[in-house]
mmCIF file of C-alpha atoms and ligand atoms in Angstrom:
data_model
loop_
_atom_site.group_PDB
_atom_site.id
_atom_site.type_symbol
_atom_site.label_atom_id
_atom_site.label_comp_id
_atom_site.label_asym_id
_atom_site.label_seq_id
_atom_site.Cartn_x
_atom_site.Cartn_y
_atom_site.Cartn_z
ATOM 1 C CA MET A 1 -33.837 -20.817 -38.913
ATOM 2 C CA ALA A 2 -31.291 -19.472 -36.460
ATOM 3 C CA ARG A 3 -33.212 -16.700 -34.742
ATOM 4 C CA ILE A 4 -31.170 -14.163 -32.910
ATOM 5 C CA ASN A 5 -31.485 -12.997 -29.328
ATOM 6 C CA GLU A 6 -33.365 -9.791 -30.084
ATOM 7 C CA HIS A 7 -32.580 -8.331 -26.678
ATOM 8 C CA TYR A 8 -29.154 -7.497 -28.132
ATOM 9 C CA LEU A 9 -30.865 -5.084 -30.512
ATOM 10 C CA LYS A 10 -31.890 -2.932 -27.539
ATOM 11 C CA LEU A 11 -28.242 -2.033 -26.985
ATOM 12 C CA GLN A 12 -28.009 1.145 -28.992
ATOM 13 C CA ALA A 13 -24.333 1.964 -29.090
ATOM 14 C CA GLY A 14 -21.274 -0.276 -29.150
ATOM 15 C CA TYR A 15 -19.511 -1.090 -25.895
ATOM 16 C CA LEU A 16 -18.069 2.138 -24.506
ATOM 17 C CA PHE A 17 -14.342 1.492 -24.685
ATOM 18 C CA PRO A 18 -14.146 0.124 -28.245
ATOM 19 C CA GLU A 19 -16.297 3.122 -29.228
ATOM 20 C CA ILE A 20 -13.787 5.513 -27.656
ATOM 21 C CA GLY A 21 -10.965 3.530 -29.236
ATOM 22 C CA ARG A 22 -12.532 4.079 -32.671
ATOM 23 C CA ARG A 23 -12.847 7.833 -32.118
ATOM 24 C CA VAL A 24 -9.286 8.093 -30.865
ATOM 25 C CA ALA A 25 -7.979 5.998 -33.783
ATOM 26 C CA ALA A 26 -9.804 8.270 -36.243
ATOM 27 C CA PHE A 27 -8.284 11.352 -34.578
ATOM 28 C CA ALA A 28 -4.812 9.800 -34.582
ATOM 29 C CA SER A 29 -5.011 8.917 -38.275
ATOM 30 C CA GLU A 30 -6.043 12.498 -39.127
ATOM 31 C CA HIS A 31 -3.376 13.951 -36.823
ATOM 32 C CA PRO A 32 -0.443 11.551 -37.070
ATOM 33 C CA ASP A 33 1.885 13.976 -35.268
ATOM 34 C CA ALA A 34 -0.363 14.488 -32.239
ATOM 35 C CA ASP A 35 1.273 13.233 -29.038
ATOM 36 C CA LEU A 36 -1.747 11.600 -27.412
ATOM 37 C CA ILE A 37 -1.809 10.972 -23.652
ATOM 38 C CA ARG A 38 -4.208 8.187 -22.831
ATOM 39 C CA LEU A 39 -6.099 8.650 -19.570
ATOM 40 C CA GLY A 40 -9.228 6.963 -20.877
ATOM 41 C CA ILE A 41 -9.685 3.239 -20.283
ATOM 42 C CA GLY A 42 -8.435 2.146 -16.878
ATOM 43 C CA ASP A 43 -5.626 -0.015 -18.147
ATOM 44 C CA VAL A 44 -2.408 -0.513 -16.207
ATOM 45 C CA THR A 45 0.897 0.651 -17.671
ATOM 46 C CA LEU A 46 3.548 -0.612 -15.234
ATOM 47 C CA PRO A 47 5.186 -3.953 -16.067
ATOM 48 C CA LEU A 48 4.459 -6.973 -13.867
ATOM 49 C CA ALA A 49 6.179 -6.939 -10.475
ATOM 50 C CA PRO A 50 9.471 -8.920 -10.459
ATOM 51 C CA ALA A 51 8.236 -11.457 -7.874
ATOM 52 C CA VAL A 52 5.160 -12.099 -10.024
ATOM 53 C CA VAL A 53 7.303 -12.610 -13.132
ATOM 54 C CA GLU A 54 9.554 -14.977 -11.193
ATOM 55 C CA ALA A 55 6.574 -17.056 -10.050
ATOM 56 C CA MET A 56 5.324 -17.259 -13.639
ATOM 57 C CA ARG A 57 8.776 -18.215 -14.919
ATOM 58 C CA ALA A 58 9.103 -20.990 -12.337
ATOM 59 C CA ALA A 59 5.639 -22.302 -13.244
ATOM 60 C CA VAL A 60 6.454 -22.296 -16.958
ATOM 61 C CA VAL A 61 9.696 -24.170 -16.297
ATOM 62 C CA ALA A 62 7.804 -26.704 -14.164
ATOM 63 C CA PHE A 63 5.409 -27.298 -17.065
ATOM 64 C CA GLY A 64 8.372 -28.229 -19.227
ATOM 65 C CA ASN A 65 9.289 -31.281 -17.173
ATOM 66 C CA GLU A 66 7.436 -34.440 -16.331
ATOM 67 C CA ALA A 67 7.257 -33.901 -12.597
ATOM 68 C CA GLY A 68 5.889 -30.373 -12.833
ATOM 69 C CA PHE A 69 3.546 -30.738 -15.803
ATOM 70 C CA ARG A 70 -0.203 -30.464 -15.157
ATOM 71 C CA GLY A 71 -3.293 -30.792 -17.291
ATOM 72 C CA TYR A 72 -6.691 -29.355 -16.436
ATOM 73 C CA GLY A 73 -6.706 -27.596 -13.092
ATOM 74 C CA PRO A 74 -9.497 -27.610 -10.512
ATOM 75 C CA GLU A 75 -12.251 -25.375 -11.942
ATOM 76 C CA GLN A 76 -12.577 -23.294 -8.784
ATOM 77 C CA GLY A 77 -8.856 -22.680 -8.504
ATOM 78 C CA TYR A 78 -5.809 -24.345 -6.965
ATOM 79 C CA ASP A 79 -5.759 -24.551 -3.173
ATOM 80 C CA PHE A 80 -2.525 -22.555 -2.992
ATOM 81 C CA LEU A 81 -4.309 -19.537 -4.508
ATOM 82 C CA LEU A 82 -7.583 -20.032 -2.633
ATOM 83 C CA GLU A 83 -5.663 -20.171 0.639
ATOM 84 C CA ALA A 84 -3.614 -17.080 -0.177
ATOM 85 C CA ILE A 85 -6.848 -15.218 -0.992
ATOM 86 C CA ARG A 86 -8.551 -16.368 2.222
ATOM 87 C CA GLU A 87 -5.565 -15.441 4.314
ATOM 88 C CA GLN A 88 -4.451 -12.166 2.733
ATOM 89 C CA ASP A 89 -7.642 -10.616 1.408
ATOM 90 C CA PHE A 90 -10.111 -11.730 4.077
ATOM 91 C CA ARG A 91 -8.603 -13.069 7.300
ATOM 92 C CA THR A 92 -6.514 -9.894 7.603
ATOM 93 C CA ARG A 93 -9.846 -8.035 7.626
ATOM 94 C CA GLY A 94 -11.491 -10.356 10.148
ATOM 95 C CA VAL A 95 -13.488 -12.276 7.516
ATOM 96 C CA GLU A 96 -13.460 -16.098 7.418
ATOM 97 C CA LEU A 97 -14.212 -17.883 4.153
ATOM 98 C CA ALA A 98 -13.987 -21.519 3.087
ATOM 99 C CA ASN A 99 -11.988 -22.458 -0.025
ATOM 100 C CA ASP A 100 -15.121 -23.645 -1.801
ATOM 101 C CA GLU A 101 -16.765 -20.263 -1.349
ATOM 102 C CA ILE A 102 -14.162 -18.747 -3.715
ATOM 103 C CA PHE A 103 -14.276 -19.194 -7.495
ATOM 104 C CA VAL A 104 -11.139 -18.176 -9.360
ATOM 105 C CA SER A 105 -11.845 -16.881 -12.862
ATOM 106 C CA ASP A 106 -10.283 -15.000 -15.736
ATOM 107 C CA GLY A 107 -11.795 -11.614 -14.921
ATOM 108 C CA SER A 108 -14.313 -9.602 -12.951
ATOM 109 C CA LYS A 109 -15.756 -8.227 -16.169
ATOM 110 C CA GLN A 110 -16.764 -11.758 -17.079
ATOM 111 C CA ASP A 111 -17.919 -12.640 -13.568
ATOM 112 C CA SER A 112 -20.017 -9.516 -13.124
ATOM 113 C CA GLY A 113 -21.513 -10.116 -16.560
ATOM 114 C CA ASN A 114 -22.102 -13.838 -16.108
ATOM 115 C CA ILE A 115 -23.502 -13.901 -12.583
ATOM 116 C CA GLN A 116 -26.985 -12.984 -13.789
ATOM 117 C CA GLU A 117 -27.192 -16.354 -15.594
ATOM 118 C CA ILE A 118 -28.019 -18.141 -12.340
ATOM 119 C CA LEU A 119 -30.799 -15.661 -11.512
ATOM 120 C CA GLY A 120 -34.389 -15.596 -12.709
ATOM 121 C CA ALA A 121 -35.228 -13.866 -15.969
ATOM 122 C CA ASP A 122 -37.901 -11.802 -14.233
ATOM 123 C CA CYS A 123 -35.652 -10.426 -11.483
ATOM 124 C CA ARG A 124 -35.706 -6.664 -11.260
ATOM 125 C CA ILE A 125 -32.281 -5.123 -11.056
ATOM 126 C CA ALA A 126 -31.011 -1.854 -9.644
ATOM 127 C CA VAL A 127 -27.805 -0.119 -10.611
ATOM 128 C CA THR A 128 -26.215 3.145 -9.671
ATOM 129 C CA ASP A 129 -26.121 5.768 -12.387
ATOM 130 C CA PRO A 130 -23.421 6.271 -13.654
ATOM 131 C CA VAL A 131 -22.398 2.621 -13.638
ATOM 132 C CA TYR A 132 -19.848 0.171 -15.049
ATOM 133 C CA PRO A 133 -21.719 -0.668 -18.292
ATOM 134 C CA VAL A 134 -21.263 -4.444 -18.014
ATOM 135 C CA TYR A 135 -23.886 -4.803 -15.246
ATOM 136 C CA VAL A 136 -26.582 -3.151 -17.348
ATOM 137 C CA ASP A 137 -25.692 -4.501 -20.777
ATOM 138 C CA THR A 138 -25.561 -8.134 -19.667
ATOM 139 C CA ASN A 139 -28.970 -7.866 -18.018
ATOM 140 C CA VAL A 140 -30.383 -6.228 -21.147
ATOM 141 C CA MET A 141 -28.915 -9.062 -23.237
ATOM 142 C CA ALA A 142 -30.637 -11.542 -20.918
ATOM 143 C CA GLY A 143 -34.004 -9.848 -21.368
ATOM 144 C CA ARG A 144 -34.355 -8.177 -17.971
ATOM 145 C CA SER A 145 -35.301 -4.842 -19.491
ATOM 146 C CA GLY A 146 -37.465 -3.142 -22.049
ATOM 147 C CA ALA A 147 -36.198 -0.646 -24.574
ATOM 148 C CA ALA A 148 -33.894 2.261 -23.816
ATOM 149 C CA ASP A 149 -35.301 5.783 -23.582
ATOM 150 C CA ALA A 150 -33.773 8.855 -25.224
ATOM 151 C CA GLU A 151 -31.211 9.151 -22.438
ATOM 152 C CA GLY A 152 -30.209 5.497 -22.681
ATOM 153 C CA ARG A 153 -32.044 4.281 -19.549
ATOM 154 C CA PHE A 154 -33.629 0.888 -20.013
ATOM 155 C CA GLU A 155 -37.242 0.354 -19.062
ATOM 156 C CA GLY A 156 -37.594 -1.978 -16.099
ATOM 157 C CA ILE A 157 -34.126 -1.285 -14.652
ATOM 158 C CA VAL A 158 -34.027 0.828 -11.496
ATOM 159 C CA TYR A 159 -31.380 3.565 -11.740
ATOM 160 C CA LEU A 160 -30.094 5.124 -8.523
ATOM 161 C CA ALA A 161 -28.516 8.476 -9.285
ATOM 162 C CA ALA A 162 -24.999 8.814 -7.872
ATOM 163 C CA THR A 163 -24.684 12.545 -7.366
ATOM 164 C CA GLU A 164 -22.585 15.088 -5.565
ATOM 165 C CA ALA A 165 -25.387 15.295 -2.973
ATOM 166 C CA ASN A 166 -25.083 11.623 -1.969
ATOM 167 C CA GLY A 167 -21.301 11.497 -2.320
ATOM 168 C CA PHE A 168 -21.801 9.414 -5.499
ATOM 169 C CA MET A 169 -22.840 6.479 -3.286
ATOM 170 C CA PRO A 170 -26.635 6.210 -3.344
ATOM 171 C CA GLY A 171 -28.468 4.211 -0.712
ATOM 172 C CA PRO A 172 -31.049 1.459 -1.303
ATOM 173 C CA PRO A 173 -34.204 2.134 -3.336
ATOM 174 C CA GLU A 174 -37.751 2.294 -2.033
ATOM 175 C CA GLU A 175 -39.277 0.387 -4.932
ATOM 176 C CA PRO A 176 -39.119 -3.415 -5.194
ATOM 177 C CA VAL A 177 -35.797 -4.690 -6.510
ATOM 178 C CA ASP A 178 -34.389 -8.232 -6.445
ATOM 179 C CA ILE A 179 -30.720 -7.626 -7.294
ATOM 180 C CA ALA A 180 -28.596 -4.523 -6.731
ATOM 181 C CA TYR A 181 -25.132 -4.020 -8.233
ATOM 182 C CA LEU A 182 -22.689 -2.008 -6.117
ATOM 183 C CA CYS A 183 -19.126 -1.061 -6.925
ATOM 184 C CA SER A 184 -16.693 0.321 -4.343
ATOM 185 C CA PRO A 185 -14.235 1.917 -4.863
ATOM 186 C CA ASN A 186 -16.413 3.053 -7.679
ATOM 187 C CA ASN A 187 -15.836 2.854 -11.360
ATOM 188 C CA PRO A 188 -16.405 5.454 -12.803
ATOM 189 C CA THR A 189 -16.830 8.124 -10.101
ATOM 190 C CA GLY A 190 -13.837 7.173 -7.930
ATOM 191 C CA ALA A 191 -16.043 7.428 -4.822
ATOM 192 C CA VAL A 192 -15.781 4.890 -2.007
ATOM 193 C CA ALA A 193 -18.581 3.398 0.109
ATOM 194 C CA SER A 194 -18.551 4.198 3.819
ATOM 195 C CA ARG A 195 -19.288 1.522 6.382
ATOM 196 C CA ALA A 196 -22.652 3.208 7.058
ATOM 197 C CA ASN A 197 -23.575 3.080 3.371
ATOM 198 C CA LEU A 198 -22.768 -0.642 3.127
ATOM 199 C CA GLU A 199 -24.604 -1.338 6.395
ATOM 200 C CA ALA A 200 -27.694 0.331 4.961
ATOM 201 C CA TRP A 201 -27.463 -1.829 1.836
ATOM 202 C CA VAL A 202 -26.987 -5.056 3.772
ATOM 203 C CA ALA A 203 -29.899 -4.249 6.112
ATOM 204 C CA TRP A 204 -32.081 -3.434 3.097
ATOM 205 C CA ALA A 205 -31.109 -6.620 1.240
ATOM 206 C CA ARG A 206 -31.820 -8.804 4.251
ATOM 207 C CA GLU A 207 -35.158 -7.173 4.918
ATOM 208 C CA ARG A 208 -36.241 -7.417 1.255
ATOM 209 C CA ASP A 209 -34.651 -10.790 0.535
ATOM 210 C CA ALA A 210 -32.661 -9.079 -2.217
ATOM 211 C CA LEU A 211 -29.205 -9.951 -3.532
ATOM 212 C CA LEU A 212 -26.237 -7.565 -3.572
ATOM 213 C CA VAL A 213 -23.577 -8.026 -6.232
ATOM 214 C CA PHE A 214 -20.589 -6.202 -4.778
ATOM 215 C CA ASP A 215 -17.786 -5.425 -7.206
ATOM 216 C CA ALA A 216 -14.590 -4.687 -5.272
ATOM 217 C CA ALA A 217 -12.203 -4.823 -8.237
ATOM 218 C CA TYR A 218 -10.460 -1.676 -6.954
ATOM 219 C CA ASP A 219 -10.274 -2.579 -3.251
ATOM 220 C CA ALA A 220 -6.465 -2.275 -3.141
ATOM 221 C CA PHE A 221 -6.731 1.437 -3.906
ATOM 222 C CA ILE A 222 -8.491 2.208 -0.603
ATOM 223 C CA GLN A 223 -6.096 4.345 1.412
ATOM 224 C CA ASP A 224 -7.930 4.423 4.751
ATOM 225 C CA SER A 225 -7.854 1.081 6.563
ATOM 226 C CA ALA A 226 -11.010 2.038 8.508
ATOM 227 C CA LEU A 227 -13.029 1.865 5.268
ATOM 228 C CA PRO A 228 -14.458 -1.571 4.440
ATOM 229 C CA ARG A 229 -12.725 -3.418 1.623
ATOM 230 C CA SER A 230 -15.047 -6.376 1.629
ATOM 231 C CA ILE A 231 -18.824 -6.415 1.948
ATOM 232 C CA TYR A 232 -18.335 -9.330 4.364
ATOM 233 C CA GLU A 233 -16.881 -6.906 6.894
ATOM 234 C CA ILE A 234 -20.528 -5.905 7.338
ATOM 235 C CA GLU A 235 -22.499 -8.180 9.626
ATOM 236 C CA GLY A 236 -25.138 -10.203 7.821
ATOM 237 C CA ALA A 237 -23.545 -9.799 4.365
ATOM 238 C CA ARG A 238 -22.885 -13.513 4.029
ATOM 239 C CA GLU A 239 -26.653 -14.030 3.735
ATOM 240 C CA CYS A 240 -27.207 -11.428 1.020
ATOM 241 C CA ALA A 241 -24.058 -10.628 -0.952
ATOM 242 C CA ILE A 242 -21.764 -11.913 -3.679
ATOM 243 C CA GLU A 243 -18.365 -10.235 -3.936
ATOM 244 C CA MET A 244 -15.985 -9.931 -6.873
ATOM 245 C CA ARG A 245 -12.299 -9.070 -6.776
ATOM 246 C CA SER A 246 -9.706 -8.774 -9.484
ATOM 247 C CA PHE A 247 -5.945 -8.926 -9.895
ATOM 248 C CA SER A 248 -6.206 -6.658 -12.946
ATOM 249 C CA LYS A 249 -5.592 -3.297 -11.365
ATOM 250 C CA ARG A 250 -3.873 -4.202 -8.134
ATOM 251 C CA ALA A 251 -1.281 -6.536 -9.676
ATOM 252 C CA GLY A 252 -1.227 -5.327 -13.287
ATOM 253 C CA PHE A 253 -3.090 -8.376 -14.632
ATOM 254 C CA THR A 254 -5.310 -6.704 -17.264
ATOM 255 C CA GLY A 255 -3.461 -8.710 -19.899
ATOM 256 C CA VAL A 256 -2.743 -11.739 -17.696
ATOM 257 C CA ARG A 257 -6.339 -12.270 -16.513
ATOM 258 C CA CYS A 258 -7.209 -13.470 -13.038
ATOM 259 C CA ALA A 259 -10.025 -12.604 -10.648
ATOM 260 C CA TYR A 260 -12.353 -14.326 -8.237
ATOM 261 C CA THR A 261 -15.931 -14.330 -7.033
ATOM 262 C CA VAL A 262 -17.031 -15.167 -3.487
ATOM 263 C CA ILE A 263 -20.385 -16.849 -2.905
ATOM 264 C CA PRO A 264 -20.957 -17.777 0.754
ATOM 265 C CA LYS A 265 -22.756 -21.021 1.520
ATOM 266 C CA GLU A 266 -25.520 -19.190 3.407
ATOM 267 C CA LEU A 267 -26.555 -17.254 0.313
ATOM 268 C CA SER A 268 -29.705 -18.518 -1.347
ATOM 269 C CA GLY A 269 -32.377 -17.514 -3.815
ATOM 270 C CA SER A 270 -35.870 -18.732 -4.244
ATOM 271 C CA THR A 271 -37.664 -20.845 -6.880
ATOM 272 C CA ALA A 272 -41.053 -19.803 -8.241
ATOM 273 C CA SER A 273 -42.642 -22.131 -5.701
ATOM 274 C CA GLY A 274 -40.708 -20.567 -2.819
ATOM 275 C CA GLU A 275 -38.100 -23.289 -2.253
ATOM 276 C CA ARG A 276 -34.690 -21.917 -1.197
ATOM 277 C CA VAL A 277 -31.692 -22.897 -3.328
ATOM 278 C CA GLY A 278 -28.047 -22.118 -2.509
ATOM 279 C CA LEU A 279 -26.362 -19.785 -5.003
ATOM 280 C CA ASN A 280 -22.941 -21.283 -4.296
ATOM 281 C CA GLY A 281 -24.056 -24.627 -5.725
ATOM 282 C CA LEU A 282 -25.669 -23.012 -8.765
ATOM 283 C CA TRP A 283 -22.581 -20.972 -9.564
ATOM 284 C CA ALA A 284 -20.385 -24.060 -9.029
ATOM 285 C CA ARG A 285 -22.573 -25.881 -11.564
ATOM 286 C CA ARG A 286 -22.227 -23.056 -14.059
ATOM 287 C CA HIS A 287 -18.516 -22.581 -13.448
ATOM 288 C CA THR A 288 -17.657 -26.263 -13.835
ATOM 289 C CA THR A 289 -19.762 -26.512 -16.988
ATOM 290 C CA LYS A 290 -18.503 -23.420 -18.739
ATOM 291 C CA PHE A 291 -14.996 -22.893 -17.410
ATOM 292 C CA ASN A 292 -11.883 -25.027 -17.225
ATOM 293 C CA SER A 293 -9.864 -23.046 -14.698
ATOM 294 C CA VAL A 294 -7.407 -20.208 -14.959
ATOM 295 C CA PRO A 295 -3.987 -21.412 -16.203
ATOM 296 C CA TYR A 296 -1.718 -22.748 -13.457
ATOM 297 C CA VAL A 297 0.990 -20.270 -14.493
ATOM 298 C CA VAL A 298 -1.415 -17.374 -13.965
ATOM 299 C CA GLN A 299 -2.665 -18.699 -10.622
ATOM 300 C CA LYS A 300 0.943 -19.011 -9.434
ATOM 301 C CA ALA A 301 1.501 -15.410 -10.489
ATOM 302 C CA ALA A 302 -1.681 -14.281 -8.703
ATOM 303 C CA ALA A 303 -0.660 -16.096 -5.513
ATOM 304 C CA ALA A 304 2.789 -14.447 -5.689
ATOM 305 C CA SER A 305 1.133 -11.026 -5.850
ATOM 306 C CA LEU A 306 -0.624 -11.703 -2.539
ATOM 307 C CA VAL A 307 2.311 -12.658 -0.358
ATOM 308 C CA GLY A 308 5.781 -11.503 0.681
ATOM 309 C CA GLU A 309 7.867 -9.572 -1.806
ATOM 310 C CA GLY A 310 5.150 -9.776 -4.485
ATOM 311 C CA ARG A 311 2.604 -8.172 -2.211
ATOM 312 C CA LYS A 312 5.053 -5.406 -1.367
ATOM 313 C CA GLN A 313 5.941 -4.754 -5.015
ATOM 314 C CA CYS A 314 2.283 -4.725 -6.112
ATOM 315 C CA GLY A 315 1.490 -2.379 -3.228
ATOM 316 C CA GLU A 316 4.163 -0.035 -4.560
ATOM 317 C CA GLN A 317 2.533 -0.107 -7.990
ATOM 318 C CA VAL A 318 -0.829 0.817 -6.486
ATOM 319 C CA ALA A 319 0.887 3.638 -4.572
ATOM 320 C CA TYR A 320 2.449 4.850 -7.830
ATOM 321 C CA TYR A 321 -0.944 5.097 -9.536
ATOM 322 C CA MET A 322 -2.438 6.739 -6.466
ATOM 323 C CA ALA A 323 0.331 9.359 -6.528
ATOM 324 C CA ASN A 324 -0.723 10.009 -10.143
ATOM 325 C CA ALA A 325 -4.315 10.387 -8.942
ATOM 326 C CA ARG A 326 -3.188 12.856 -6.315
ATOM 327 C CA ALA A 327 -1.178 14.885 -8.844
ATOM 328 C CA LEU A 328 -4.222 15.021 -11.132
ATOM 329 C CA ARG A 329 -6.554 15.993 -8.308
ATOM 330 C CA GLU A 330 -4.297 18.728 -6.997
ATOM 331 C CA GLY A 331 -3.147 20.013 -10.379
ATOM 332 C CA LEU A 332 -6.643 20.287 -11.800
ATOM 333 C CA ALA A 333 -8.266 21.609 -8.613
ATOM 334 C CA GLU A 334 -5.608 24.348 -8.425
ATOM 335 C CA ALA A 335 -6.802 25.540 -11.807
ATOM 336 C CA GLY A 336 -10.313 25.874 -10.396
ATOM 337 C CA LEU A 337 -11.699 22.711 -11.981
ATOM 338 C CA LYS A 338 -14.322 20.884 -9.938
ATOM 339 C CA LEU A 339 -13.606 17.225 -9.400
ATOM 340 C CA PHE A 340 -14.295 14.226 -7.193
ATOM 341 C CA GLY A 341 -12.763 10.827 -6.511
ATOM 342 C CA GLY A 342 -9.110 9.925 -6.803
ATOM 343 C CA GLU A 343 -8.603 9.537 -3.046
ATOM 344 C CA HIS A 344 -9.389 5.834 -2.729
ATOM 345 C CA ALA A 345 -9.619 4.975 -6.421
ATOM 346 C CA PRO A 346 -7.536 5.498 -9.555
ATOM 347 C CA TYR A 347 -10.275 7.592 -11.210
ATOM 348 C CA ILE A 348 -10.972 11.323 -11.122
ATOM 349 C CA TRP A 349 -14.551 12.366 -11.829
ATOM 350 C CA LEU A 350 -14.228 15.787 -13.404
ATOM 351 C CA CYS A 351 -17.179 18.133 -13.688
ATOM 352 C CA THR A 352 -17.102 19.470 -17.256
ATOM 353 C CA PRO A 353 -16.423 23.216 -17.269
ATOM 354 C CA ASP A 354 -18.742 25.755 -18.917
ATOM 355 C CA GLY A 355 -21.658 23.330 -19.027
ATOM 356 C CA LEU A 356 -20.034 21.224 -21.762
ATOM 357 C CA SER A 357 -21.635 17.871 -22.435
ATOM 358 C CA SER A 358 -19.504 14.845 -21.604
ATOM 359 C CA TRP A 359 -18.825 14.036 -25.265
ATOM 360 C CA ASP A 360 -18.074 17.693 -26.115
ATOM 361 C CA CYS A 361 -15.618 17.750 -23.227
ATOM 362 C CA PHE A 362 -14.084 14.480 -24.470
ATOM 363 C CA ASP A 363 -13.719 16.033 -27.954
ATOM 364 C CA LYS A 364 -12.250 19.236 -26.546
ATOM 365 C CA LEU A 365 -9.644 17.378 -24.519
ATOM 366 C CA LEU A 366 -8.823 15.182 -27.500
ATOM 367 C CA ASN A 367 -8.578 18.061 -29.980
ATOM 368 C CA ASP A 368 -7.067 20.804 -27.825
ATOM 369 C CA ALA A 369 -5.039 18.890 -25.218
ATOM 370 C CA HIS A 370 -4.451 15.624 -27.084
ATOM 371 C CA VAL A 371 -5.572 13.902 -23.887
ATOM 372 C CA VAL A 372 -7.951 10.939 -23.970
ATOM 373 C CA CYS A 373 -10.529 10.724 -21.175
ATOM 374 C CA THR A 374 -13.826 8.840 -20.870
ATOM 375 C CA PRO A 375 -17.121 10.702 -21.246
ATOM 376 C CA GLY A 376 -19.217 10.338 -18.093
ATOM 377 C CA SER A 377 -22.429 9.951 -20.080
ATOM 378 C CA GLY A 378 -21.009 6.707 -21.475
ATOM 379 C CA PHE A 379 -21.565 5.265 -17.978
ATOM 380 C CA GLY A 380 -25.182 6.396 -17.762
ATOM 381 C CA ALA A 381 -27.455 9.399 -18.040
ATOM 382 C CA ALA A 382 -26.447 10.754 -14.619
ATOM 383 C CA GLY A 383 -22.828 10.808 -15.808
ATOM 384 C CA GLU A 384 -23.715 13.605 -18.233
ATOM 385 C CA GLY A 385 -21.697 16.714 -17.426
ATOM 386 C CA TYR A 386 -18.676 14.724 -16.217
ATOM 387 C CA VAL A 387 -15.644 13.021 -17.709
ATOM 388 C CA ARG A 388 -13.553 10.324 -16.054
ATOM 389 C CA ILE A 389 -9.788 10.731 -15.980
ATOM 390 C CA SER A 390 -7.756 7.640 -15.252
ATOM 391 C CA ALA A 391 -4.574 7.687 -13.169
ATOM 392 C CA PHE A 392 -3.193 4.652 -15.000
ATOM 393 C CA ASN A 393 -0.213 6.008 -16.884
ATOM 394 C CA SER A 394 3.382 6.966 -16.192
ATOM 395 C CA ARG A 395 4.107 9.870 -13.823
ATOM 396 C CA GLU A 396 5.777 11.671 -16.703
ATOM 397 C CA ARG A 397 2.693 11.463 -18.931
ATOM 398 C CA VAL A 398 0.361 12.449 -16.084
ATOM 399 C CA GLU A 399 2.534 15.483 -15.357
ATOM 400 C CA GLN A 400 2.435 16.448 -19.021
ATOM 401 C CA ALA A 401 -1.334 15.976 -19.156
ATOM 402 C CA ILE A 402 -2.153 18.281 -16.228
ATOM 403 C CA PRO A 403 -1.040 21.598 -17.818
ATOM 404 C CA ARG A 404 -2.506 20.517 -21.155
ATOM 405 C CA ILE A 405 -5.919 19.938 -19.546
ATOM 406 C CA ARG A 406 -5.659 23.181 -17.601
ATOM 407 C CA ASP A 407 -4.765 25.113 -20.770
ATOM 408 C CA ALA A 408 -7.602 23.546 -22.723
ATOM 409 C CA PHE A 409 -10.116 24.793 -20.157
ATOM 410 C CA CYS A 410 -8.559 27.766 -18.468
ATOM 411 C CA GLY A 411 -5.836 28.888 -20.884
HETATM 412 C C1 MLT B 501 -12.480 0.883 -17.203
HETATM 413 O O1 MLT B 501 -11.732 1.675 -17.778
HETATM 414 O O2 MLT B 501 -13.595 1.191 -16.793
HETATM 415 C C2 MLT B 501 -11.999 -0.500 -16.999
HETATM 416 O O3 MLT B 501 -10.739 -0.686 -17.509
HETATM 417 C C3 MLT B 501 -12.900 -1.439 -17.628
HETATM 418 C C4 MLT B 501 -12.717 -2.815 -17.095
HETATM 419 O O4 MLT B 501 -12.066 -3.021 -16.078
HETATM 420 O O5 MLT B 501 -13.282 -3.685 -17.729
#
């Protein structure tokens, strides 16, 4: 008999974004004339940068002739991309990595969901609340939790409330935890970790022999160069942290798919008998077993986004979305709405007016403003009372959305 993994049954609702998609599709079919503005899922809208397209085109052409054709690529990524990553994303920030500490993949969603496979089933995890749902759901699927309570918090998982009081960037917990997931710039709150916050986490992890999983998928949106972009800018992080980065948002690759995970050689975990084992080797074993490399064409495109004209063009795209974020922040704040984020991230964390619940606010914006947002409670119990508004859309649509949102609440 094929028994199922019953841990899946603990996951009460469907994954957040398909769930929202269903509600929006139902609304659209009942109101076919409604002009919906989608500021829900953080999906890019600008086309690929010309230099990126050119790199892809050249790679496709190369595949069509004998000299340029390639079969399976190296599982960890081609050297040309690994070197561009080392040079542009890390050396420019004073961080030295080796090529074999970088694992190119097809997405940070996958990486942040899969990383727990190399860790013990009895590890206790901590997440911020609200949180990118992938970290929690994948650990629930793997059996690292009990059942969910009425608010959707899973027994056995440590939730660290991200609140206005702590700038939506909680510090380390007191209770024992083996693995903590951090995300900066943060999805969903749009907050960014200060150097002091990351130093506190690294010091805590080293003292407790804990592991930090640092998701920096939105690093390119940081506007202040004094803020850390990489956890490895913090001394000692190589001994306690894994970092994930993505080309999805910074180069418009949500449909192209390319990301990478960094696992320094110093990083180790322990066996039940106390022997230390390097995590780099374990992840390499998993990666080579389960993954056959990102397509060459995509890696060429990713490398083009990191250097020269491609870097400049992708930087302009990030600036475009950040100008949207600024317009949203200013336009909504002017109307007296309370909001956070949007300064170093493409997300605005809007406090729901009049004590509305997150889902009621989502429904109100959908019905009255024909604007799609994401209910904060979908990211965790502490997200209740907020909605997330994404800056990923055209300037024109963002400018149309602002008065609609204002009218829905203040009109
Ligand atoms: C989001 O809207 O939170 C993101 O698009 C989800 C993701 O990157 O997987």
